Amino acid sequence: MRRFGLRGFGLRDRVMLAYGLLALGLSVVLALVTWGVVSHYLIQQRTDSAIVETTDNAAALHYGLSRVHPAVGKLLDSLPSTDRAASLVYFENQWYAAVGSPADLPPQLVANARAGGESDQQLQVAGQHVLAVGVPLSRPGDAYFEWHPLDGLDGTLRTLRITLLFAVLVTLLLGLAVGRLASTLALRPLAELTYAASAVARGRLDARLQAEDDRDLGGLATSFNQTAAALEQRVAADARFAGDVSHELRTPLMTMLNSMQLIQNHRGELPEVVREPVELLGDDLERFRRLVVDLLEISRDDGGDRGSRELVMIAELVQAAADATAGRSVTTVAADAAGLVLQADKRRLERVIANLVENAEDHAGGCKGVFVEAGGLGVTIHVDDAGPGVPLADRARIFERFGRGSDAAPTRGTGLGLAIVARHVQWHHGTIVVTDNPDGGARFTVDLPANLRGQPPGCMVAPSDSEGVTMRLRG
């Protein structure tokens, strides 16, 4: 498709274009054939009619010219009235004309008629399209000529051209419409497959296609369902493994943390050369603890933890989680957001706020502020930091598991905090993006669907993730 410049067209567009081009080609061929047959027929009919009229007038003129000293001019004027535009006669080596000039007649036409043969030719005379006809008279060398106007025929052919052109355009539009309809029907299974695959990519591993007894599509649906089921089982197994490992690590980790706390309580009794290694070990143990906690959180989601929704005063929850994580007051609530209610998993939402504030505090120069306001999907939460900002190339990568920015230090953080944030925001059917703060630094913006106070709970909340996705694959 690259050679034909169709890279910008989708499959549906290409099918529609193919139908349109096919209809255009057929209509053009039909129009050309129709034009050729009809125009030839009309021209031939007009020519035959003109020749018959000219021959009849020549026969009438013959009787008058057979007299002695005929008055040729009067004879021309006495001919029956027809649609001719001019009549001329070459008689006894002299031209006579009622209307018209012999100079306008083509020499070859005159020569053929004087030689004894009928001849006709289309020409322009004084801006008028006419058909000149010449027929011989009984005396050798004499001939009679008429030209007949073709304005009526030209008008008919012009109307025919416009009609055929309009028919071609209508056929093209009909072909495009039929192609669009056909592509929609033909590609409907592909659209449903795409939707199911997108659901799986978003974490809805229970998405399935409803297989039908169709020899063409049934195999595809079965293969997709088997692949999705295998993937779901693999992810669940990996989640169970990560959860089991994390649980097994918690006991020795708690022992090490308690032992380290005991050692740090007696830090002053330690030799100077041992204090720095102990501090480094304490930092690594804290990082190890956070890694285990994050792994448990990830494995809980991957393992199918459906959570529970409850009505939450979003402003109060954000303020409590953000201020507690930062150790100071960092939250500002807009007046229009004070009464917003969200159907949410309180634990997940608190983790979202805590992780964003921790990320700002530990890796971005500190949290400059957390702002809650009404807008977006319902409620918008901004978390601003004092760091250098996030490059455009890294703004998607930082939400991946163990994803860090290109300039991040390799030993800082676990690389799971923002991945957990993205998962929990998605669980709430919200969105999260990172942009530049107008005052410097990065701004993480979370949009969550919320209910205004006084409205029935759940009126803006999408169906729970616990509901499976099943789509019928139709041919």
CSV table of C-alpha atoms in Angstrom, one decimal:
chain,number,residue,atom,x,y,z
A,1,MET,CA,0.0,0.0,0.0
A,2,ARG,CA,3.0,2.3,0.5
A,3,ARG,CA,3.5,2.6,-3.3
A,4,PHE,CA,-0.1,3.7,-3.9
A,5,GLY,CA,-0.1,6.4,-1.1
A,6,LEU,CA,-2.8,4.6,0.9
A,7,ARG,CA,-1.0,4.5,4.2
A,8,GLY,CA,-3.3,7.1,5.6
A,9,PHE,CA,-6.4,5.1,4.8
A,10,GLY,CA,-7.8,2.5,7.1
A,11,LEU,CA,-9.1,-0.9,5.9
A,12,ARG,CA,-12.7,0.3,6.0
A,13,ASP,CA,-11.7,3.4,3.9
A,14,ARG,CA,-9.9,1.2,1.4
A,15,VAL,CA,-12.9,-1.1,1.0
A,16,MET,CA,-15.2,1.9,0.5
A,17,LEU,CA,-12.7,3.4,-2.0
A,18,ALA,CA,-12.5,0.1,-3.9
A,19,TYR,CA,-16.3,0.0,-4.2
A,20,GLY,CA,-16.4,3.6,-5.3
A,21,LEU,CA,-13.7,3.1,-7.9
A,22,LEU,CA,-15.5,0.0,-9.2
A,23,ALA,CA,-18.8,1.9,-9.5
A,24,LEU,CA,-17.0,4.8,-11.1
A,25,GLY,CA,-15.3,2.6,-13.7
A,26,LEU,CA,-18.5,0.7,-14.6
A,27,SER,CA,-20.5,4.0,-14.8
A,28,VAL,CA,-17.8,5.6,-17.0
A,29,VAL,CA,-17.7,2.7,-19.4
A,30,LEU,CA,-21.5,2.6,-19.5
A,31,ALA,CA,-21.7,6.4,-20.0
A,32,LEU,CA,-19.1,6.2,-22.9
A,33,VAL,CA,-20.9,3.4,-24.6
A,34,THR,CA,-24.2,5.2,-24.2
A,35,TRP,CA,-22.8,8.4,-25.5
A,36,GLY,CA,-21.2,6.7,-28.5
A,37,VAL,CA,-24.3,4.8,-29.5
A,38,VAL,CA,-26.9,7.6,-28.9
A,39,SER,CA,-24.8,10.4,-30.3
A,40,HIS,CA,-24.0,8.4,-33.4
A,41,TYR,CA,-27.6,7.5,-33.9
A,42,LEU,CA,-28.8,11.1,-33.5
A,43,ILE,CA,-26.2,12.5,-35.8
A,44,GLN,CA,-26.9,9.8,-38.4
A,45,GLN,CA,-30.6,10.5,-38.1
A,46,ARG,CA,-30.1,14.2,-38.6
A,47,THR,CA,-27.7,13.6,-41.5
A,48,ASP,CA,-30.2,11.2,-43.2
A,49,SER,CA,-33.0,13.7,-42.7
A,50,ALA,CA,-30.9,16.5,-44.2
A,51,ILE,CA,-29.9,14.5,-47.2
A,52,VAL,CA,-33.6,13.5,-47.9
A,53,GLU,CA,-34.7,17.1,-47.7
A,54,THR,CA,-31.9,18.3,-49.9
A,55,THR,CA,-32.6,15.5,-52.4
A,56,ASP,CA,-36.3,16.3,-52.5
A,57,ASN,CA,-35.5,20.0,-53.1
A,58,ALA,CA,-33.0,19.1,-55.8
A,59,ALA,CA,-35.7,17.1,-57.6
A,60,ALA,CA,-38.2,19.9,-57.4
A,61,LEU,CA,-35.5,22.3,-58.7
A,62,HIS,CA,-34.7,19.9,-61.6
A,63,TYR,CA,-38.1,20.4,-63.2
A,64,GLY,CA,-37.8,24.2,-63.2
A,65,LEU,CA,-34.3,24.2,-64.5
A,66,SER,CA,-35.3,22.0,-67.5
A,67,ARG,CA,-37.2,25.0,-69.0
A,68,VAL,CA,-35.7,27.4,-71.4
A,69,HIS,CA,-34.0,30.3,-69.7
A,70,PRO,CA,-35.2,29.5,-66.3
A,71,ALA,CA,-35.3,32.1,-63.5
A,72,VAL,CA,-32.9,30.3,-61.1
A,73,GLY,CA,-33.3,32.8,-58.3
A,74,LYS,CA,-37.1,32.6,-58.3
A,75,LEU,CA,-36.9,28.8,-58.5
A,76,LEU,CA,-34.7,28.8,-55.3
A,77,ASP,CA,-37.2,31.0,-53.5
A,78,SER,CA,-40.1,28.8,-54.6
A,79,LEU,CA,-38.7,25.7,-53.0
A,80,PRO,CA,-40.8,24.1,-50.2
A,81,SER,CA,-40.1,25.7,-46.7
A,82,THR,CA,-37.8,23.4,-44.6
A,83,ASP,CA,-35.4,24.0,-41.7
A,84,ARG,CA,-32.5,24.7,-44.1
A,85,ALA,CA,-30.4,27.8,-43.3
A,86,ALA,CA,-29.3,28.4,-46.9
A,87,SER,CA,-29.7,26.9,-50.4
A,88,LEU,CA,-27.3,27.3,-53.4
A,89,VAL,CA,-27.1,25.9,-56.8
A,90,TYR,CA,-24.3,25.6,-59.3
A,91,PHE,CA,-25.9,25.8,-62.7
A,92,GLU,CA,-24.2,26.3,-66.1
A,93,ASN,CA,-20.9,27.2,-64.5
A,94,GLN,CA,-22.5,29.9,-62.4
A,95,TRP,CA,-23.5,30.1,-58.7
A,96,TYR,CA,-27.0,31.1,-57.6
A,97,ALA,CA,-27.9,31.5,-53.9
A,98,ALA,CA,-31.1,32.4,-52.1
A,99,VAL,CA,-29.3,32.6,-48.7
A,100,GLY,CA,-25.7,31.9,-48.1
A,101,SER,CA,-22.4,32.4,-49.9
A,102,PRO,CA,-20.6,29.8,-52.1
A,103,ALA,CA,-17.4,30.8,-50.4
A,104,ASP,CA,-18.5,29.1,-47.2
A,105,LEU,CA,-18.9,25.7,-48.9
A,106,PRO,CA,-15.9,23.4,-48.5
A,107,PRO,CA,-14.1,22.9,-51.9
A,108,GLN,CA,-14.1,19.1,-51.5
A,109,LEU,CA,-17.8,19.0,-50.8
A,110,VAL,CA,-18.4,21.0,-54.0
A,111,ALA,CA,-16.1,18.9,-56.0
A,112,ASN,CA,-17.8,15.6,-54.9
A,113,ALA,CA,-21.3,16.9,-55.6
A,114,ARG,CA,-20.3,18.2,-59.1
A,115,ALA,CA,-18.7,14.8,-59.8
A,116,GLY,CA,-22.1,13.1,-59.3
A,117,GLY,CA,-21.9,11.9,-55.6
A,118,GLU,CA,-23.9,12.9,-52.5
A,119,SER,CA,-21.7,14.4,-49.8
A,120,ASP,CA,-22.2,16.1,-46.4
A,121,GLN,CA,-19.9,17.9,-44.0
A,122,GLN,CA,-20.3,19.7,-40.7
A,123,LEU,CA,-18.9,23.2,-40.5
A,124,GLN,CA,-19.2,26.6,-38.8
A,125,VAL,CA,-20.8,29.4,-40.8
A,126,ALA,CA,-20.9,32.8,-39.2
A,127,GLY,CA,-20.6,31.2,-35.7
A,128,GLN,CA,-23.4,28.7,-36.4
A,129,HIS,CA,-22.9,25.0,-36.5
A,130,VAL,CA,-24.5,23.6,-39.7
A,131,LEU,CA,-24.5,20.5,-41.8
A,132,ALA,CA,-23.7,21.2,-45.5
A,133,VAL,CA,-25.2,18.7,-48.0
A,134,GLY,CA,-24.5,18.6,-51.7
A,135,VAL,CA,-26.4,16.5,-54.3
A,136,PRO,CA,-25.8,16.4,-58.1
A,137,LEU,CA,-28.3,17.5,-60.6
A,138,SER,CA,-29.2,15.8,-63.9
A,139,ARG,CA,-26.8,17.8,-66.0
A,140,PRO,CA,-23.1,16.9,-65.4
A,141,GLY,CA,-21.3,19.5,-63.4
A,142,ASP,CA,-24.4,21.0,-61.9
A,143,ALA,CA,-25.2,20.5,-58.2
A,144,TYR,CA,-27.5,21.7,-55.5
A,145,PHE,CA,-26.3,22.6,-51.9
A,146,GLU,CA,-28.1,23.2,-48.6
A,147,TRP,CA,-26.9,23.6,-45.1
A,148,HIS,CA,-29.0,22.7,-42.2
A,149,PRO,CA,-28.6,24.2,-38.6
A,150,LEU,CA,-27.5,21.7,-35.9
A,151,ASP,CA,-28.4,23.9,-32.9
A,152,GLY,CA,-31.2,21.5,-31.8
A,153,LEU,CA,-28.9,18.5,-32.2
A,154,ASP,CA,-26.2,20.2,-30.2
A,155,GLY,CA,-28.6,21.0,-27.4
A,156,THR,CA,-29.8,17.4,-27.3
A,157,LEU,CA,-26.2,16.1,-27.1
A,158,ARG,CA,-25.3,18.7,-24.5
A,159,THR,CA,-28.3,17.5,-22.4
A,160,LEU,CA,-27.2,13.9,-22.9
A,161,ARG,CA,-23.7,14.7,-21.7
A,162,ILE,CA,-24.9,16.5,-18.6
A,163,THR,CA,-27.3,13.6,-17.8
A,164,LEU,CA,-24.6,11.0,-18.3
A,165,LEU,CA,-22.1,13.0,-16.1
A,166,PHE,CA,-24.7,13.3,-13.4
A,167,ALA,CA,-25.4,9.6,-13.6
A,168,VAL,CA,-21.7,8.9,-13.2
A,169,LEU,CA,-21.5,11.1,-10.1
A,170,VAL,CA,-24.6,9.5,-8.6
A,171,THR,CA,-23.3,6.0,-9.3
A,172,LEU,CA,-20.0,7.0,-7.6
A,173,LEU,CA,-21.7,8.2,-4.5
A,174,LEU,CA,-23.9,5.1,-4.4
A,175,GLY,CA,-20.8,2.9,-4.8
A,176,LEU,CA,-19.1,4.7,-1.9
A,177,ALA,CA,-22.3,4.3,0.2
A,178,VAL,CA,-22.6,0.6,-0.6
A,179,GLY,CA,-18.8,0.2,0.1
A,180,ARG,CA,-19.2,1.9,3.4
A,181,LEU,CA,-22.1,-0.3,4.3
A,182,ALA,CA,-20.4,-3.4,3.1
A,183,SER,CA,-17.2,-2.6,4.9
A,184,THR,CA,-19.1,-1.9,8.1
A,185,LEU,CA,-20.8,-5.3,7.9
A,186,ALA,CA,-17.7,-7.1,6.9
A,187,LEU,CA,-15.4,-5.6,9.5
A,188,ARG,CA,-17.9,-5.8,12.4
A,189,PRO,CA,-16.2,-8.9,13.7
A,190,LEU,CA,-12.8,-7.2,13.5
A,191,ALA,CA,-14.2,-4.2,15.4
A,192,GLU,CA,-15.5,-6.5,18.1
A,193,LEU,CA,-12.2,-8.4,18.2
A,194,THR,CA,-10.4,-5.0,18.5
A,195,TYR,CA,-12.6,-4.0,21.4
A,196,ALA,CA,-12.0,-7.3,23.2
A,197,ALA,CA,-8.3,-7.1,22.7
A,198,SER,CA,-8.3,-3.5,24.0
A,199,ALA,CA,-10.2,-4.7,27.1
A,200,VAL,CA,-7.5,-7.3,27.7
A,201,ALA,CA,-4.8,-4.7,27.2
A,202,ARG,CA,-6.5,-2.5,29.8
A,203,GLY,CA,-6.4,-5.4,32.3
A,204,ARG,CA,-9.8,-6.8,31.7
A,205,LEU,CA,-8.4,-10.3,31.3
A,206,ASP,CA,-11.9,-11.8,31.5
A,207,ALA,CA,-12.9,-10.3,28.1
A,208,ARG,CA,-14.1,-13.0,25.7
A,209,LEU,CA,-15.6,-13.4,22.3
A,210,GLN,CA,-18.8,-15.4,22.0
A,211,ALA,CA,-17.9,-18.2,19.5
A,212,GLU,CA,-20.5,-19.1,16.8
A,213,ASP,CA,-21.0,-22.0,14.5
A,214,ASP,CA,-19.3,-20.1,11.7
A,215,ARG,CA,-16.5,-21.9,9.8
A,216,ASP,CA,-14.7,-18.6,9.1
A,217,LEU,CA,-15.1,-16.7,12.4
A,218,GLY,CA,-15.7,-19.5,14.9
A,219,GLY,CA,-12.1,-20.6,14.9
A,220,LEU,CA,-10.9,-17.0,15.4
A,221,ALA,CA,-13.2,-16.5,18.4
A,222,THR,CA,-12.1,-19.8,19.9
A,223,SER,CA,-8.4,-19.1,19.4
A,224,PHE,CA,-8.8,-15.6,21.0
A,225,ASN,CA,-10.7,-17.0,24.0
A,226,GLN,CA,-8.1,-19.7,24.5
A,227,THR,CA,-5.3,-17.1,24.3
A,228,ALA,CA,-7.1,-14.7,26.7
A,229,ALA,CA,-7.8,-17.6,29.2
A,230,ALA,CA,-4.2,-18.7,29.1
A,231,LEU,CA,-3.0,-15.1,29.6
A,232,GLU,CA,-5.4,-14.7,32.5
A,233,GLN,CA,-4.2,-17.9,34.1
A,234,ARG,CA,-0.5,-16.9,33.6
A,235,VAL,CA,-1.1,-13.4,35.1
A,236,ALA,CA,-2.9,-14.9,38.0
A,237,ALA,CA,-0.1,-17.4,38.6
A,238,ASP,CA,2.5,-14.7,38.4
A,239,ALA,CA,0.5,-12.6,40.8
A,240,ARG,CA,0.2,-15.5,43.2
A,241,PHE,CA,3.9,-16.1,43.0
A,242,ALA,CA,4.8,-12.5,43.6
A,243,GLY,CA,2.3,-12.4,46.5
A,244,ASP,CA,3.7,-15.6,48.0
A,245,VAL,CA,7.2,-14.4,47.7
A,246,SER,CA,6.3,-11.0,49.2
A,247,HIS,CA,4.5,-12.7,52.1
A,248,GLU,CA,7.5,-15.0,52.7
A,249,LEU,CA,9.8,-12.0,52.8
A,250,ARG,CA,7.8,-10.1,55.3
A,251,THR,CA,8.8,-12.2,58.3
A,252,PRO,CA,12.6,-12.1,57.8
A,253,LEU,CA,12.2,-8.5,56.7
A,254,MET,CA,10.4,-7.5,59.9
A,255,THR,CA,13.2,-9.3,61.9
A,256,MET,CA,15.8,-7.4,60.1
A,257,LEU,CA,14.0,-4.1,60.5
A,258,ASN,CA,13.5,-4.7,64.2
A,259,SER,CA,17.1,-5.6,64.6
A,260,MET,CA,18.2,-2.6,62.6
A,261,GLN,CA,16.0,-0.4,64.8
A,262,LEU,CA,17.7,-1.9,67.9
A,263,ILE,CA,21.1,-1.2,66.4
A,264,GLN,CA,20.2,2.4,65.5
A,265,ASN,CA,18.9,2.9,69.1
A,266,HIS,CA,22.4,2.1,70.3
A,267,ARG,CA,24.2,3.9,67.4
A,268,GLY,CA,26.2,6.0,69.8
A,269,GLU,CA,27.8,2.9,71.2
A,270,LEU,CA,29.0,1.7,67.8
A,271,PRO,CA,32.6,2.4,66.6
A,272,GLU,CA,32.9,5.3,64.1
A,273,VAL,CA,33.9,3.0,61.2
A,274,VAL,CA,30.7,0.9,61.6
A,275,ARG,CA,28.2,3.8,61.8
A,276,GLU,CA,28.2,4.7,58.1
A,277,PRO,CA,27.7,1.1,56.9
A,278,VAL,CA,24.9,0.7,59.4
A,279,GLU,CA,23.2,3.8,58.0
A,280,LEU,CA,23.5,2.5,54.5
A,281,LEU,CA,22.1,-0.8,55.5
A,282,GLY,CA,19.2,0.9,57.2
A,283,ASP,CA,18.4,2.9,54.0
A,284,ASP,CA,18.5,-0.3,51.9
A,285,LEU,CA,16.3,-2.1,54.4
A,286,GLU,CA,13.8,0.7,54.2
A,287,ARG,CA,13.9,0.6,50.4
A,288,PHE,CA,13.5,-3.2,50.6
A,289,ARG,CA,10.4,-2.8,52.9
A,290,ARG,CA,8.8,-0.4,50.4
A,291,LEU,CA,9.5,-2.8,47.5
A,292,VAL,CA,7.8,-5.7,49.4
A,293,VAL,CA,4.8,-3.5,50.2
A,294,ASP,CA,4.6,-2.4,46.5
A,295,LEU,CA,4.9,-5.9,45.3
A,296,LEU,CA,2.1,-7.0,47.6
A,297,GLU,CA,-0.1,-4.2,46.3
A,298,ILE,CA,0.6,-5.1,42.6
A,299,SER,CA,0.1,-8.8,43.2
A,300,ARG,CA,-3.2,-8.0,45.0
A,301,ASP,CA,-4.5,-6.2,41.9
A,302,ASP,CA,-3.1,-8.8,39.5
A,303,GLY,CA,-4.6,-11.6,41.6
A,304,GLY,CA,-8.1,-10.3,41.0
A,305,ASP,CA,-8.8,-8.2,44.1
A,306,ARG,CA,-12.0,-6.5,43.2
A,307,GLY,CA,-12.0,-4.2,46.2
A,308,SER,CA,-15.2,-2.5,47.4
A,309,ARG,CA,-16.7,0.9,46.6
A,310,GLU,CA,-18.1,3.2,49.2
A,311,LEU,CA,-19.2,6.8,49.3
A,312,VAL,CA,-16.2,9.0,50.1
A,313,MET,CA,-15.9,12.8,50.7
A,314,ILE,CA,-13.1,13.2,48.2
A,315,ALA,CA,-11.7,16.5,49.5
A,316,GLU,CA,-11.4,15.2,53.1
A,317,LEU,CA,-9.7,12.0,51.9
A,318,VAL,CA,-7.2,13.7,49.7
A,319,GLN,CA,-6.3,16.3,52.4
A,320,ALA,CA,-5.8,13.7,55.1
A,321,ALA,CA,-3.7,11.4,52.9
A,322,ALA,CA,-1.6,14.2,51.4
A,323,ASP,CA,-0.9,16.1,54.6
A,324,ALA,CA,0.0,12.9,56.5
A,325,THR,CA,2.4,11.8,53.8
A,326,ALA,CA,4.1,15.2,53.5
A,327,GLY,CA,4.2,15.7,57.3
A,328,ARG,CA,2.8,19.2,56.8
A,329,SER,CA,-0.2,21.0,55.3
A,330,VAL,CA,0.1,20.9,51.5
A,331,THR,CA,-3.6,20.6,50.4
A,332,THR,CA,-5.8,23.3,49.0
A,333,VAL,CA,-9.5,22.5,48.3
A,334,ALA,CA,-11.5,24.7,46.0
A,335,ALA,CA,-14.9,25.8,47.2
A,336,ASP,CA,-16.7,24.0,44.4
A,337,ALA,CA,-15.0,20.7,45.4
A,338,ALA,CA,-15.7,20.7,49.1
A,339,GLY,CA,-18.9,18.7,48.8
A,340,LEU,CA,-18.0,16.3,46.0
A,341,VAL,CA,-18.7,12.6,46.7
A,342,LEU,CA,-16.9,9.7,45.0
A,343,GLN,CA,-17.8,6.1,44.9
A,344,ALA,CA,-14.3,4.7,45.5
A,345,ASP,CA,-12.1,2.1,47.1
A,346,LYS,CA,-10.8,4.2,50.0
A,347,ARG,CA,-7.6,2.2,50.4
A,348,ARG,CA,-6.7,2.5,46.7
A,349,LEU,CA,-7.5,6.2,46.6
A,350,GLU,CA,-5.4,6.9,49.7
A,351,ARG,CA,-2.5,5.0,48.1
A,352,VAL,CA,-2.8,7.1,44.9
A,353,ILE,CA,-2.4,10.3,46.8
A,354,ALA,CA,0.3,9.0,49.1
A,355,ASN,CA,2.4,7.6,46.3
A,356,LEU,CA,2.2,10.9,44.3
A,357,VAL,CA,3.1,13.0,47.3
A,358,GLU,CA,6.0,10.6,48.2
A,359,ASN,CA,7.2,10.7,44.7
A,360,ALA,CA,7.3,14.5,44.9
A,361,GLU,CA,9.0,14.5,48.3
A,362,ASP,CA,11.6,11.9,47.6
A,363,HIS,CA,12.5,12.4,43.9
A,364,ALA,CA,11.4,15.9,42.8
A,365,GLY,CA,12.6,18.4,45.4
A,366,GLY,CA,9.5,18.3,47.5
A,367,CYS,CA,5.7,18.6,47.1
A,368,LYS,CA,4.7,22.2,46.4
A,369,GLY,CA,1.0,21.6,46.8
A,370,VAL,CA,-2.0,19.4,46.3
A,371,PHE,CA,-5.1,21.0,44.8
A,372,VAL,CA,-8.6,19.6,44.6
A,373,GLU,CA,-11.2,21.2,42.3
A,374,ALA,CA,-14.3,20.3,40.5
A,375,GLY,CA,-13.9,19.7,36.7
A,376,GLY,CA,-12.8,17.1,34.2
A,377,LEU,CA,-14.7,13.8,34.8
A,378,GLY,CA,-16.0,15.2,38.1
A,379,VAL,CA,-13.1,16.0,40.4
A,380,THR,CA,-9.6,17.0,39.5
A,381,ILE,CA,-6.5,16.5,41.7
A,382,HIS,CA,-3.2,18.3,41.0
A,383,VAL,CA,0.0,17.3,42.7
A,384,ASP,CA,2.8,19.8,42.0
A,385,ASP,CA,6.5,19.2,42.8
A,386,ALA,CA,9.6,21.4,42.8
A,387,GLY,CA,11.7,19.2,40.5
A,388,PRO,CA,13.0,19.8,37.0
A,389,GLY,CA,9.9,18.3,35.4
A,390,VAL,CA,9.4,15.2,33.4
A,391,PRO,CA,10.7,15.1,29.8
A,392,LEU,CA,8.1,14.4,27.1
A,393,ALA,CA,9.8,11.1,26.2
A,394,ASP,CA,9.4,9.8,29.7
A,395,ARG,CA,5.9,10.8,30.5
A,396,ALA,CA,4.4,7.5,29.6
A,397,ARG,CA,7.4,5.4,30.7
A,398,ILE,CA,7.3,6.5,34.4
A,399,PHE,CA,3.9,4.8,34.8
A,400,GLU,CA,5.2,1.4,33.8
A,401,ARG,CA,6.4,-1.1,36.3
A,402,PHE,CA,10.0,-0.4,37.3
A,403,GLY,CA,9.9,2.4,34.8
A,404,ARG,CA,12.1,5.4,35.5
A,405,GLY,CA,12.9,8.6,33.7
A,406,SER,CA,15.9,8.7,31.4
A,407,ASP,CA,17.8,10.9,33.9
A,408,ALA,CA,16.7,9.1,37.1
A,409,ALA,CA,19.3,7.8,39.4
A,410,PRO,CA,19.3,4.0,39.2
A,411,THR,CA,19.3,3.5,43.0
A,412,ARG,CA,16.4,5.7,43.9
A,413,GLY,CA,12.9,4.4,44.4
A,414,THR,CA,11.4,1.0,43.6
A,415,GLY,CA,9.9,1.9,40.2
A,416,LEU,CA,6.5,0.6,41.3
A,417,GLY,CA,4.9,3.6,43.0
A,418,LEU,CA,3.6,5.4,39.9
A,419,ALA,CA,2.7,2.1,38.3
A,420,ILE,CA,0.4,1.4,41.3
A,421,VAL,CA,-1.0,4.9,41.0
A,422,ALA,CA,-1.9,4.3,37.3
A,423,ARG,CA,-3.5,0.9,38.1
A,424,HIS,CA,-5.6,2.4,40.9
A,425,VAL,CA,-6.7,5.4,38.9
A,426,GLN,CA,-7.7,3.1,36.1
A,427,TRP,CA,-9.7,1.0,38.6
A,428,HIS,CA,-11.7,4.1,39.4
A,429,HIS,CA,-12.3,4.7,35.6
A,430,GLY,CA,-10.2,7.9,35.9
A,431,THR,CA,-7.2,9.3,34.0
A,432,ILE,CA,-3.8,10.5,35.1
A,433,VAL,CA,-1.4,12.6,33.1
A,434,VAL,CA,1.9,14.5,33.9
A,435,THR,CA,2.5,18.0,32.5
A,436,ASP,CA,4.7,21.0,33.2
A,437,ASN,CA,3.7,23.2,36.1
A,438,PRO,CA,3.4,26.8,35.0
A,439,ASP,CA,5.4,27.8,38.1
A,440,GLY,CA,8.1,25.2,37.4
A,441,GLY,CA,8.4,21.5,38.1
A,442,ALA,CA,6.0,18.7,37.2
A,443,ARG,CA,2.3,18.5,37.7
A,444,PHE,CA,0.5,15.2,38.1
A,445,THR,CA,-3.2,15.5,37.3
A,446,VAL,CA,-5.8,12.9,38.3
A,447,ASP,CA,-9.4,13.1,37.0
A,448,LEU,CA,-11.9,10.9,38.7
A,449,PRO,CA,-15.7,10.5,38.0
A,450,ALA,CA,-17.6,11.9,41.0
A,451,ASN,CA,-21.1,12.6,42.1
A,452,LEU,CA,-22.3,16.1,43.2
A,453,ARG,CA,-23.7,16.3,46.6
A,454,GLY,CA,-27.4,15.6,46.6
A,455,GLN,CA,-27.3,13.4,43.5
A,456,PRO,CA,-28.0,9.7,43.7
A,457,PRO,CA,-24.8,7.7,44.3
A,458,GLY,CA,-23.2,6.1,41.3
A,459,CYS,CA,-24.9,8.3,38.7
A,460,MET,CA,-21.6,9.1,37.0
A,461,VAL,CA,-19.8,5.9,37.8
A,462,ALA,CA,-19.1,3.3,35.1
A,463,PRO,CA,-19.9,-0.4,35.7
A,464,SER,CA,-17.6,-2.2,38.2
A,465,ASP,CA,-14.6,-4.0,36.9
A,466,SER,CA,-16.0,-7.2,38.3
A,467,GLU,CA,-18.3,-7.5,35.4
A,468,GLY,CA,-17.0,-9.7,32.6
A,469,VAL,CA,-16.9,-8.6,29.0
A,470,THR,CA,-18.4,-11.0,26.4
A,471,MET,CA,-18.9,-10.0,22.8
A,472,ARG,CA,-20.7,-11.9,20.0
A,473,LEU,CA,-18.5,-12.2,17.0
A,474,ARG,CA,-20.9,-11.7,14.0
A,475,GLY,CA,-20.1,-12.3,10.4
